[in-house]
PDB file of C-alpha atoms in Angstrom:
ATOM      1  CA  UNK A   1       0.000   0.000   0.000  1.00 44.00           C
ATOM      2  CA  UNK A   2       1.248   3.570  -0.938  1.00 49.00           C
ATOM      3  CA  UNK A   3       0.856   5.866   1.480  1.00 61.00           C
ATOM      4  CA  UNK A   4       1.039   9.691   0.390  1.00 75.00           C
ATOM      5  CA  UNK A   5       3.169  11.636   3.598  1.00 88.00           C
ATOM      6  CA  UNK A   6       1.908  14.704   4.966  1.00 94.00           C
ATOM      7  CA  UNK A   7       3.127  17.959   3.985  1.00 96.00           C
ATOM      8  CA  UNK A   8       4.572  20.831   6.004  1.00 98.00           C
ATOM      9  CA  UNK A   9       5.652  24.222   5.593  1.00 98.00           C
ATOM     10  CA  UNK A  10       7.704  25.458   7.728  1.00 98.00           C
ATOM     11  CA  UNK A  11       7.307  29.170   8.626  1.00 97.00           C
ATOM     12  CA  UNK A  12       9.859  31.883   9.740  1.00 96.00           C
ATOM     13  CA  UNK A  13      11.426  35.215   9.421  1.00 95.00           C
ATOM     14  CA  UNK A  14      14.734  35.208   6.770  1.00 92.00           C
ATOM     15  CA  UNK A  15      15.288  38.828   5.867  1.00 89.00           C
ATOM     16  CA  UNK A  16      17.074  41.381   8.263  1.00 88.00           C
ATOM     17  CA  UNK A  17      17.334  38.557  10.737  1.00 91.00           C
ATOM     18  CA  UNK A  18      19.936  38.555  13.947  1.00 93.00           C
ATOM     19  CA  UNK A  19      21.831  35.564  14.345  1.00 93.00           C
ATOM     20  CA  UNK A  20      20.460  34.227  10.993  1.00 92.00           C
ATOM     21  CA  UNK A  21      23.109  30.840  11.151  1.00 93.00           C
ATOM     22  CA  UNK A  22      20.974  29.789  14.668  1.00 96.00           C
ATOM     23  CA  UNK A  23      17.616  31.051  13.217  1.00 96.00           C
ATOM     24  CA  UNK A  24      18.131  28.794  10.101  1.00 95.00           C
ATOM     25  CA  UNK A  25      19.477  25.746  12.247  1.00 97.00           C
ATOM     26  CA  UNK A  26      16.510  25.905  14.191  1.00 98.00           C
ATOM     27  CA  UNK A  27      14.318  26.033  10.659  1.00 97.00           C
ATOM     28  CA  UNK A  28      16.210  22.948   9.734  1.00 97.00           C
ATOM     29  CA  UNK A  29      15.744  21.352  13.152  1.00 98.00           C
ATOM     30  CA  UNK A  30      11.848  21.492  12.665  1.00 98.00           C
ATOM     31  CA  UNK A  31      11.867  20.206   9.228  1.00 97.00           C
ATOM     32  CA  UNK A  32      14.376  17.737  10.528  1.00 97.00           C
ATOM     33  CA  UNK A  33      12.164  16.664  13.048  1.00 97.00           C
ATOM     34  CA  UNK A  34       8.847  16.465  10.693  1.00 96.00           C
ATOM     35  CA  UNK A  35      10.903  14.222   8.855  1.00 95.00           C
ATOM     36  CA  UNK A  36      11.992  12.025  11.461  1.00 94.00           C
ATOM     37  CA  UNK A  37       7.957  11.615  12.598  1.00 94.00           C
ATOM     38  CA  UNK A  38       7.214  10.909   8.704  1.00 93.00           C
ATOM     39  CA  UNK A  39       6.551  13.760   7.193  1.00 95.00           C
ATOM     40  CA  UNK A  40       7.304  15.819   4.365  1.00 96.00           C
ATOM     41  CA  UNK A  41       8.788  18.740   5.437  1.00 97.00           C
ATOM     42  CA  UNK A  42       9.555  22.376   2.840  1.00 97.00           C
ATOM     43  CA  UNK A  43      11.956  24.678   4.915  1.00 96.00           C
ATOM     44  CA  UNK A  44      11.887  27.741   2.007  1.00 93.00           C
ATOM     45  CA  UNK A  45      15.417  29.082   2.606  1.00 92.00           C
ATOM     46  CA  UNK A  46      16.834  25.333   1.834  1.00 92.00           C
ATOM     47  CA  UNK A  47      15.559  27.065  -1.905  1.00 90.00           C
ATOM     48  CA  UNK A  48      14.882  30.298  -2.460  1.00 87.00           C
ATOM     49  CA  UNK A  49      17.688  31.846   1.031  1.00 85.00           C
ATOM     50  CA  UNK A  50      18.348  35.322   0.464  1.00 83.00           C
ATOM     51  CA  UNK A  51      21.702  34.919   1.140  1.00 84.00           C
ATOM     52  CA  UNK A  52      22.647  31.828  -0.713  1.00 86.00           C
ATOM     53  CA  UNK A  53      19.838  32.035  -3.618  1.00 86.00           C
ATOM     54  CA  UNK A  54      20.173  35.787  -4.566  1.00 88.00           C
ATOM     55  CA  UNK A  55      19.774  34.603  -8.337  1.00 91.00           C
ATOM     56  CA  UNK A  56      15.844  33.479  -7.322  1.00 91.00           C
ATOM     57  CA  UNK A  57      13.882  36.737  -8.073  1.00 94.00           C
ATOM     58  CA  UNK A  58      11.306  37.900  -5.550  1.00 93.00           C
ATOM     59  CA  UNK A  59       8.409  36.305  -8.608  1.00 95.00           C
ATOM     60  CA  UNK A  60      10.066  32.881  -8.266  1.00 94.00           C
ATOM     61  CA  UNK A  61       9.738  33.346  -3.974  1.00 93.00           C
ATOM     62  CA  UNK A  62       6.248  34.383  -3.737  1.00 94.00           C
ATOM     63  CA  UNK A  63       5.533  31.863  -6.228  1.00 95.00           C
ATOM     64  CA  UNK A  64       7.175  28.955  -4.979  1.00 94.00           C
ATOM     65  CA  UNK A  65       6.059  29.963  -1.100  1.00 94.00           C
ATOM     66  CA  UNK A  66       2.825  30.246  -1.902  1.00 95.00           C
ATOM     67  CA  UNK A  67       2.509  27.090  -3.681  1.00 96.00           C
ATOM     68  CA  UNK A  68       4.091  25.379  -0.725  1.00 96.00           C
ATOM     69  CA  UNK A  69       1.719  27.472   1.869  1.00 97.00           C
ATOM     70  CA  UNK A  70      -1.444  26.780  -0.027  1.00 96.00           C
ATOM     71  CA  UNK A  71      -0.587  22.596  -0.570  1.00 96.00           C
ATOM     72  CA  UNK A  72       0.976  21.955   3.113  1.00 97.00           C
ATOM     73  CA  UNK A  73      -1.488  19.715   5.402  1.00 97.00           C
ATOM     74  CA  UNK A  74       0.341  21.650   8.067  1.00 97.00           C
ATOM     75  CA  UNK A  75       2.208  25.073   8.498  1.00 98.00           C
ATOM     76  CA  UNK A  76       4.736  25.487  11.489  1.00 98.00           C
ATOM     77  CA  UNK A  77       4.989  29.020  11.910  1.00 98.00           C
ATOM     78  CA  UNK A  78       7.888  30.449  13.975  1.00 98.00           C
ATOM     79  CA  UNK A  79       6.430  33.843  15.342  1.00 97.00           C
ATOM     80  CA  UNK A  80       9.506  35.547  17.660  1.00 96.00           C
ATOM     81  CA  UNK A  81      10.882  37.792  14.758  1.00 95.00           C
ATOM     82  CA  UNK A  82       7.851  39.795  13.161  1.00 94.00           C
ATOM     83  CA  UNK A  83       8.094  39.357   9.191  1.00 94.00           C
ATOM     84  CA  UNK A  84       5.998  40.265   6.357  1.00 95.00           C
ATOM     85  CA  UNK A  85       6.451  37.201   4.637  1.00 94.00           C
ATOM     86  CA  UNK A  86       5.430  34.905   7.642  1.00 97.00           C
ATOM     87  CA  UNK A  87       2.280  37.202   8.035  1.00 96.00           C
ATOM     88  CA  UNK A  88       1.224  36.499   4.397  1.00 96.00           C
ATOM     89  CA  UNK A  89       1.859  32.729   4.364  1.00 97.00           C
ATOM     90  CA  UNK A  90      -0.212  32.562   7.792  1.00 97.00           C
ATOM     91  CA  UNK A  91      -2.894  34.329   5.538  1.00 96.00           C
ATOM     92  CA  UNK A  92      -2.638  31.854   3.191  1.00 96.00           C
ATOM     93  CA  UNK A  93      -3.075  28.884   5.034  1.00 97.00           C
ATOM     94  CA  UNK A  94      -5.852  30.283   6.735  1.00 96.00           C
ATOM     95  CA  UNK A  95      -7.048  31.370   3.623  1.00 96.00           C
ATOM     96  CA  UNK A  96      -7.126  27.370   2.321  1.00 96.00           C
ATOM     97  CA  UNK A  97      -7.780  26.337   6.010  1.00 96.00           C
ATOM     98  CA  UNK A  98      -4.290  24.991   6.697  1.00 97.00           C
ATOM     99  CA  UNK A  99      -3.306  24.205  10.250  1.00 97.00           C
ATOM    100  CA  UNK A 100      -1.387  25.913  12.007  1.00 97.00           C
ATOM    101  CA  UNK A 101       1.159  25.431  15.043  1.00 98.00           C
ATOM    102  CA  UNK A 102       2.828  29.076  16.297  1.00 98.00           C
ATOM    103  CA  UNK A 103       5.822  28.933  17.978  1.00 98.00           C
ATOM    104  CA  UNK A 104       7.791  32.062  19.962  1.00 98.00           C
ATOM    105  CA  UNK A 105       9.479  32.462  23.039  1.00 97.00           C
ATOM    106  CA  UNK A 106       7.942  32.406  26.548  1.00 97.00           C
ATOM    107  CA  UNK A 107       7.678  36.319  27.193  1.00 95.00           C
ATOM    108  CA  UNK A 108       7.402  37.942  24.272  1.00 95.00           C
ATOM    109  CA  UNK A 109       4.854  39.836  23.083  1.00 94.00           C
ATOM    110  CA  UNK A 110       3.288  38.692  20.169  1.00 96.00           C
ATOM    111  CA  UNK A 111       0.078  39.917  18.139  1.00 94.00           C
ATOM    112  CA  UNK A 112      -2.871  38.689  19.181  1.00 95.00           C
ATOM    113  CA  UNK A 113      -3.952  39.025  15.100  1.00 95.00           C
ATOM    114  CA  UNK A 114      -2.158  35.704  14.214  1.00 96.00           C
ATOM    115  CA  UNK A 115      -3.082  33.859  17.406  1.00 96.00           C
ATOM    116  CA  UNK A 116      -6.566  34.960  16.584  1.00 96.00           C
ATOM    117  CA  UNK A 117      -6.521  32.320  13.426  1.00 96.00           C
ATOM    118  CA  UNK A 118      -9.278  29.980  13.333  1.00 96.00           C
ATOM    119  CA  UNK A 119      -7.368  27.045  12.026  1.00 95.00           C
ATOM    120  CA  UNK A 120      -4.777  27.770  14.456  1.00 97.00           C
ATOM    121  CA  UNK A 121      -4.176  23.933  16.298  1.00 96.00           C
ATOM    122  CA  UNK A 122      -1.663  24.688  18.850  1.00 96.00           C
ATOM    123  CA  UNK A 123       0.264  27.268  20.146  1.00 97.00           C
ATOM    124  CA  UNK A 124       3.740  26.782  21.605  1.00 97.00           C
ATOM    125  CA  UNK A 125       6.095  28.962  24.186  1.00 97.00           C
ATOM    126  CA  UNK A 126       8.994  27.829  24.498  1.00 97.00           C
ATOM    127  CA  UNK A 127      11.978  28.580  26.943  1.00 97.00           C
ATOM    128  CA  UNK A 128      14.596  26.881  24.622  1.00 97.00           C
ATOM    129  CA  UNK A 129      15.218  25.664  21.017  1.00 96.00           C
ATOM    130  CA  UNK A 130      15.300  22.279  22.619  1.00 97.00           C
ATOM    131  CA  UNK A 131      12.147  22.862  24.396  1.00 97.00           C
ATOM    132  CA  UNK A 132      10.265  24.302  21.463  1.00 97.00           C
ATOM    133  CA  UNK A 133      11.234  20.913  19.518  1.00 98.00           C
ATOM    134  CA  UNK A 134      10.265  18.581  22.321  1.00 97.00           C
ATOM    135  CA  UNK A 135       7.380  19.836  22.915  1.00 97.00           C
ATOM    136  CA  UNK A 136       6.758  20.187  18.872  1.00 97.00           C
ATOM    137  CA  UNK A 137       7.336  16.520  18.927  1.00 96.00           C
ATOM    138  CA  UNK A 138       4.491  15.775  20.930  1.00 95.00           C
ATOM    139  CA  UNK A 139       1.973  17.667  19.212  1.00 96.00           C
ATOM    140  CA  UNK A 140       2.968  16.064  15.629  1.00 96.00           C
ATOM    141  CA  UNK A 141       2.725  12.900  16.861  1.00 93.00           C
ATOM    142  CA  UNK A 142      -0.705  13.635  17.609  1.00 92.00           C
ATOM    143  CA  UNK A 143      -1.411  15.809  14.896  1.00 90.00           C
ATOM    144  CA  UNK A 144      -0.266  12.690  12.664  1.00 84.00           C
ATOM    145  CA  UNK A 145      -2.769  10.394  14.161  1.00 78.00           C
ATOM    146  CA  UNK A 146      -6.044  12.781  14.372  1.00 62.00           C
ATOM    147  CA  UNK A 147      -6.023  15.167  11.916  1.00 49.00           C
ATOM    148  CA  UNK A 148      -8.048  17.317  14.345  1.00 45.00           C
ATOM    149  CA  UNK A 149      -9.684  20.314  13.197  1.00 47.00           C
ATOM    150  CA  UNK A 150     -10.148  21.437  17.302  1.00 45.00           C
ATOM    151  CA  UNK A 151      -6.880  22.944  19.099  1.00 49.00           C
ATOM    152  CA  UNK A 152      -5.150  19.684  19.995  1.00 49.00           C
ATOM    153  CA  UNK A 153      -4.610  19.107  23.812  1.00 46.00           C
ATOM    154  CA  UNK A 154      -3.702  21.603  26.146  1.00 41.00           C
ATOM    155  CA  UNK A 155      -3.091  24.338  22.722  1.00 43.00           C
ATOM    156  CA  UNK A 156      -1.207  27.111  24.895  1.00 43.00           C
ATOM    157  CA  UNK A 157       2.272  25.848  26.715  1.00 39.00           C
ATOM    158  CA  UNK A 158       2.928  28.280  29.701  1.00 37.00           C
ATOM    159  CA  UNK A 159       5.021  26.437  32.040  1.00 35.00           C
TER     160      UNK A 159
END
């Protein structure tokens, strides 16, 4: 039997980014761990990086990203640097009534406009990159089994 693997975008802030070596390694480490659950995971700057891809014109991004947004199953959406391009691929899943899981920091201050989502499944504060992908973990391997269309269990992480 041939079994057709989920597909997930993974969301996050590339351009005018701090630190953009950690912020990517923790881009990889999601996709990495998607992967590693059974899924098929699209980190964008793998193609179209700023940095490394300058030859991709800003067309062939939008185009490609928003053919990976709109046929995901699932879009991981790292909220802790504010981008324009994160805001308009969380309008286009919710547009096509993606999923979504947000991730950012325990104690920032983030928008309530994205958190407001409907499709919105989980949302995820994290103290660490290790705790953000532990805890990541746990929700996939839910996600994988339900498909829910409700906030999966316990959707805010405070503690």
């Amino acid at each position: 039997m041939n079994t057709i693997q989920k597909r997930i975008y993974i969301s996050g802030a590339l351009t005018g980014i701090e630190k953009p070596a950690e912020i990517k390694a923790f881009y990889e480490a999601i996709g990495s761990l998607c992967q590693e659950i059974g899924f098929q995971a699209y980190v964008p700057h793998l193609t179209t990086d700023p940095t490394n891809n300058p030859d991709v014109s800003p067309r062939q991004v939008f185009e490609t990203d928003k053919l990976q947004v709109s046929s995901s199953d699932l879009v991981i959406v790292y909220l802790g640097i504010p981008s324009f391009g994160v805001g308009m691929e969380l309008a286009y899943a919710e547009i096509n009534t993606i999923p979504l899981i947000l991730l950012y920091e325990r104690g920032k201050n983030i928008s309530r406009f994205p958190r407001g989502i409907p499709t919105v499944i989980s949302e995820i504060q994290f103290s660490s990159y290790e705790d953000a992908l532990a805890r990541l973990r746990t929700i996939l391997e839910q996600w994988s089994g339900e498909r829910p269309t409700q906030p999966l269990s316990s959707p805010l992480y405070s503690g």
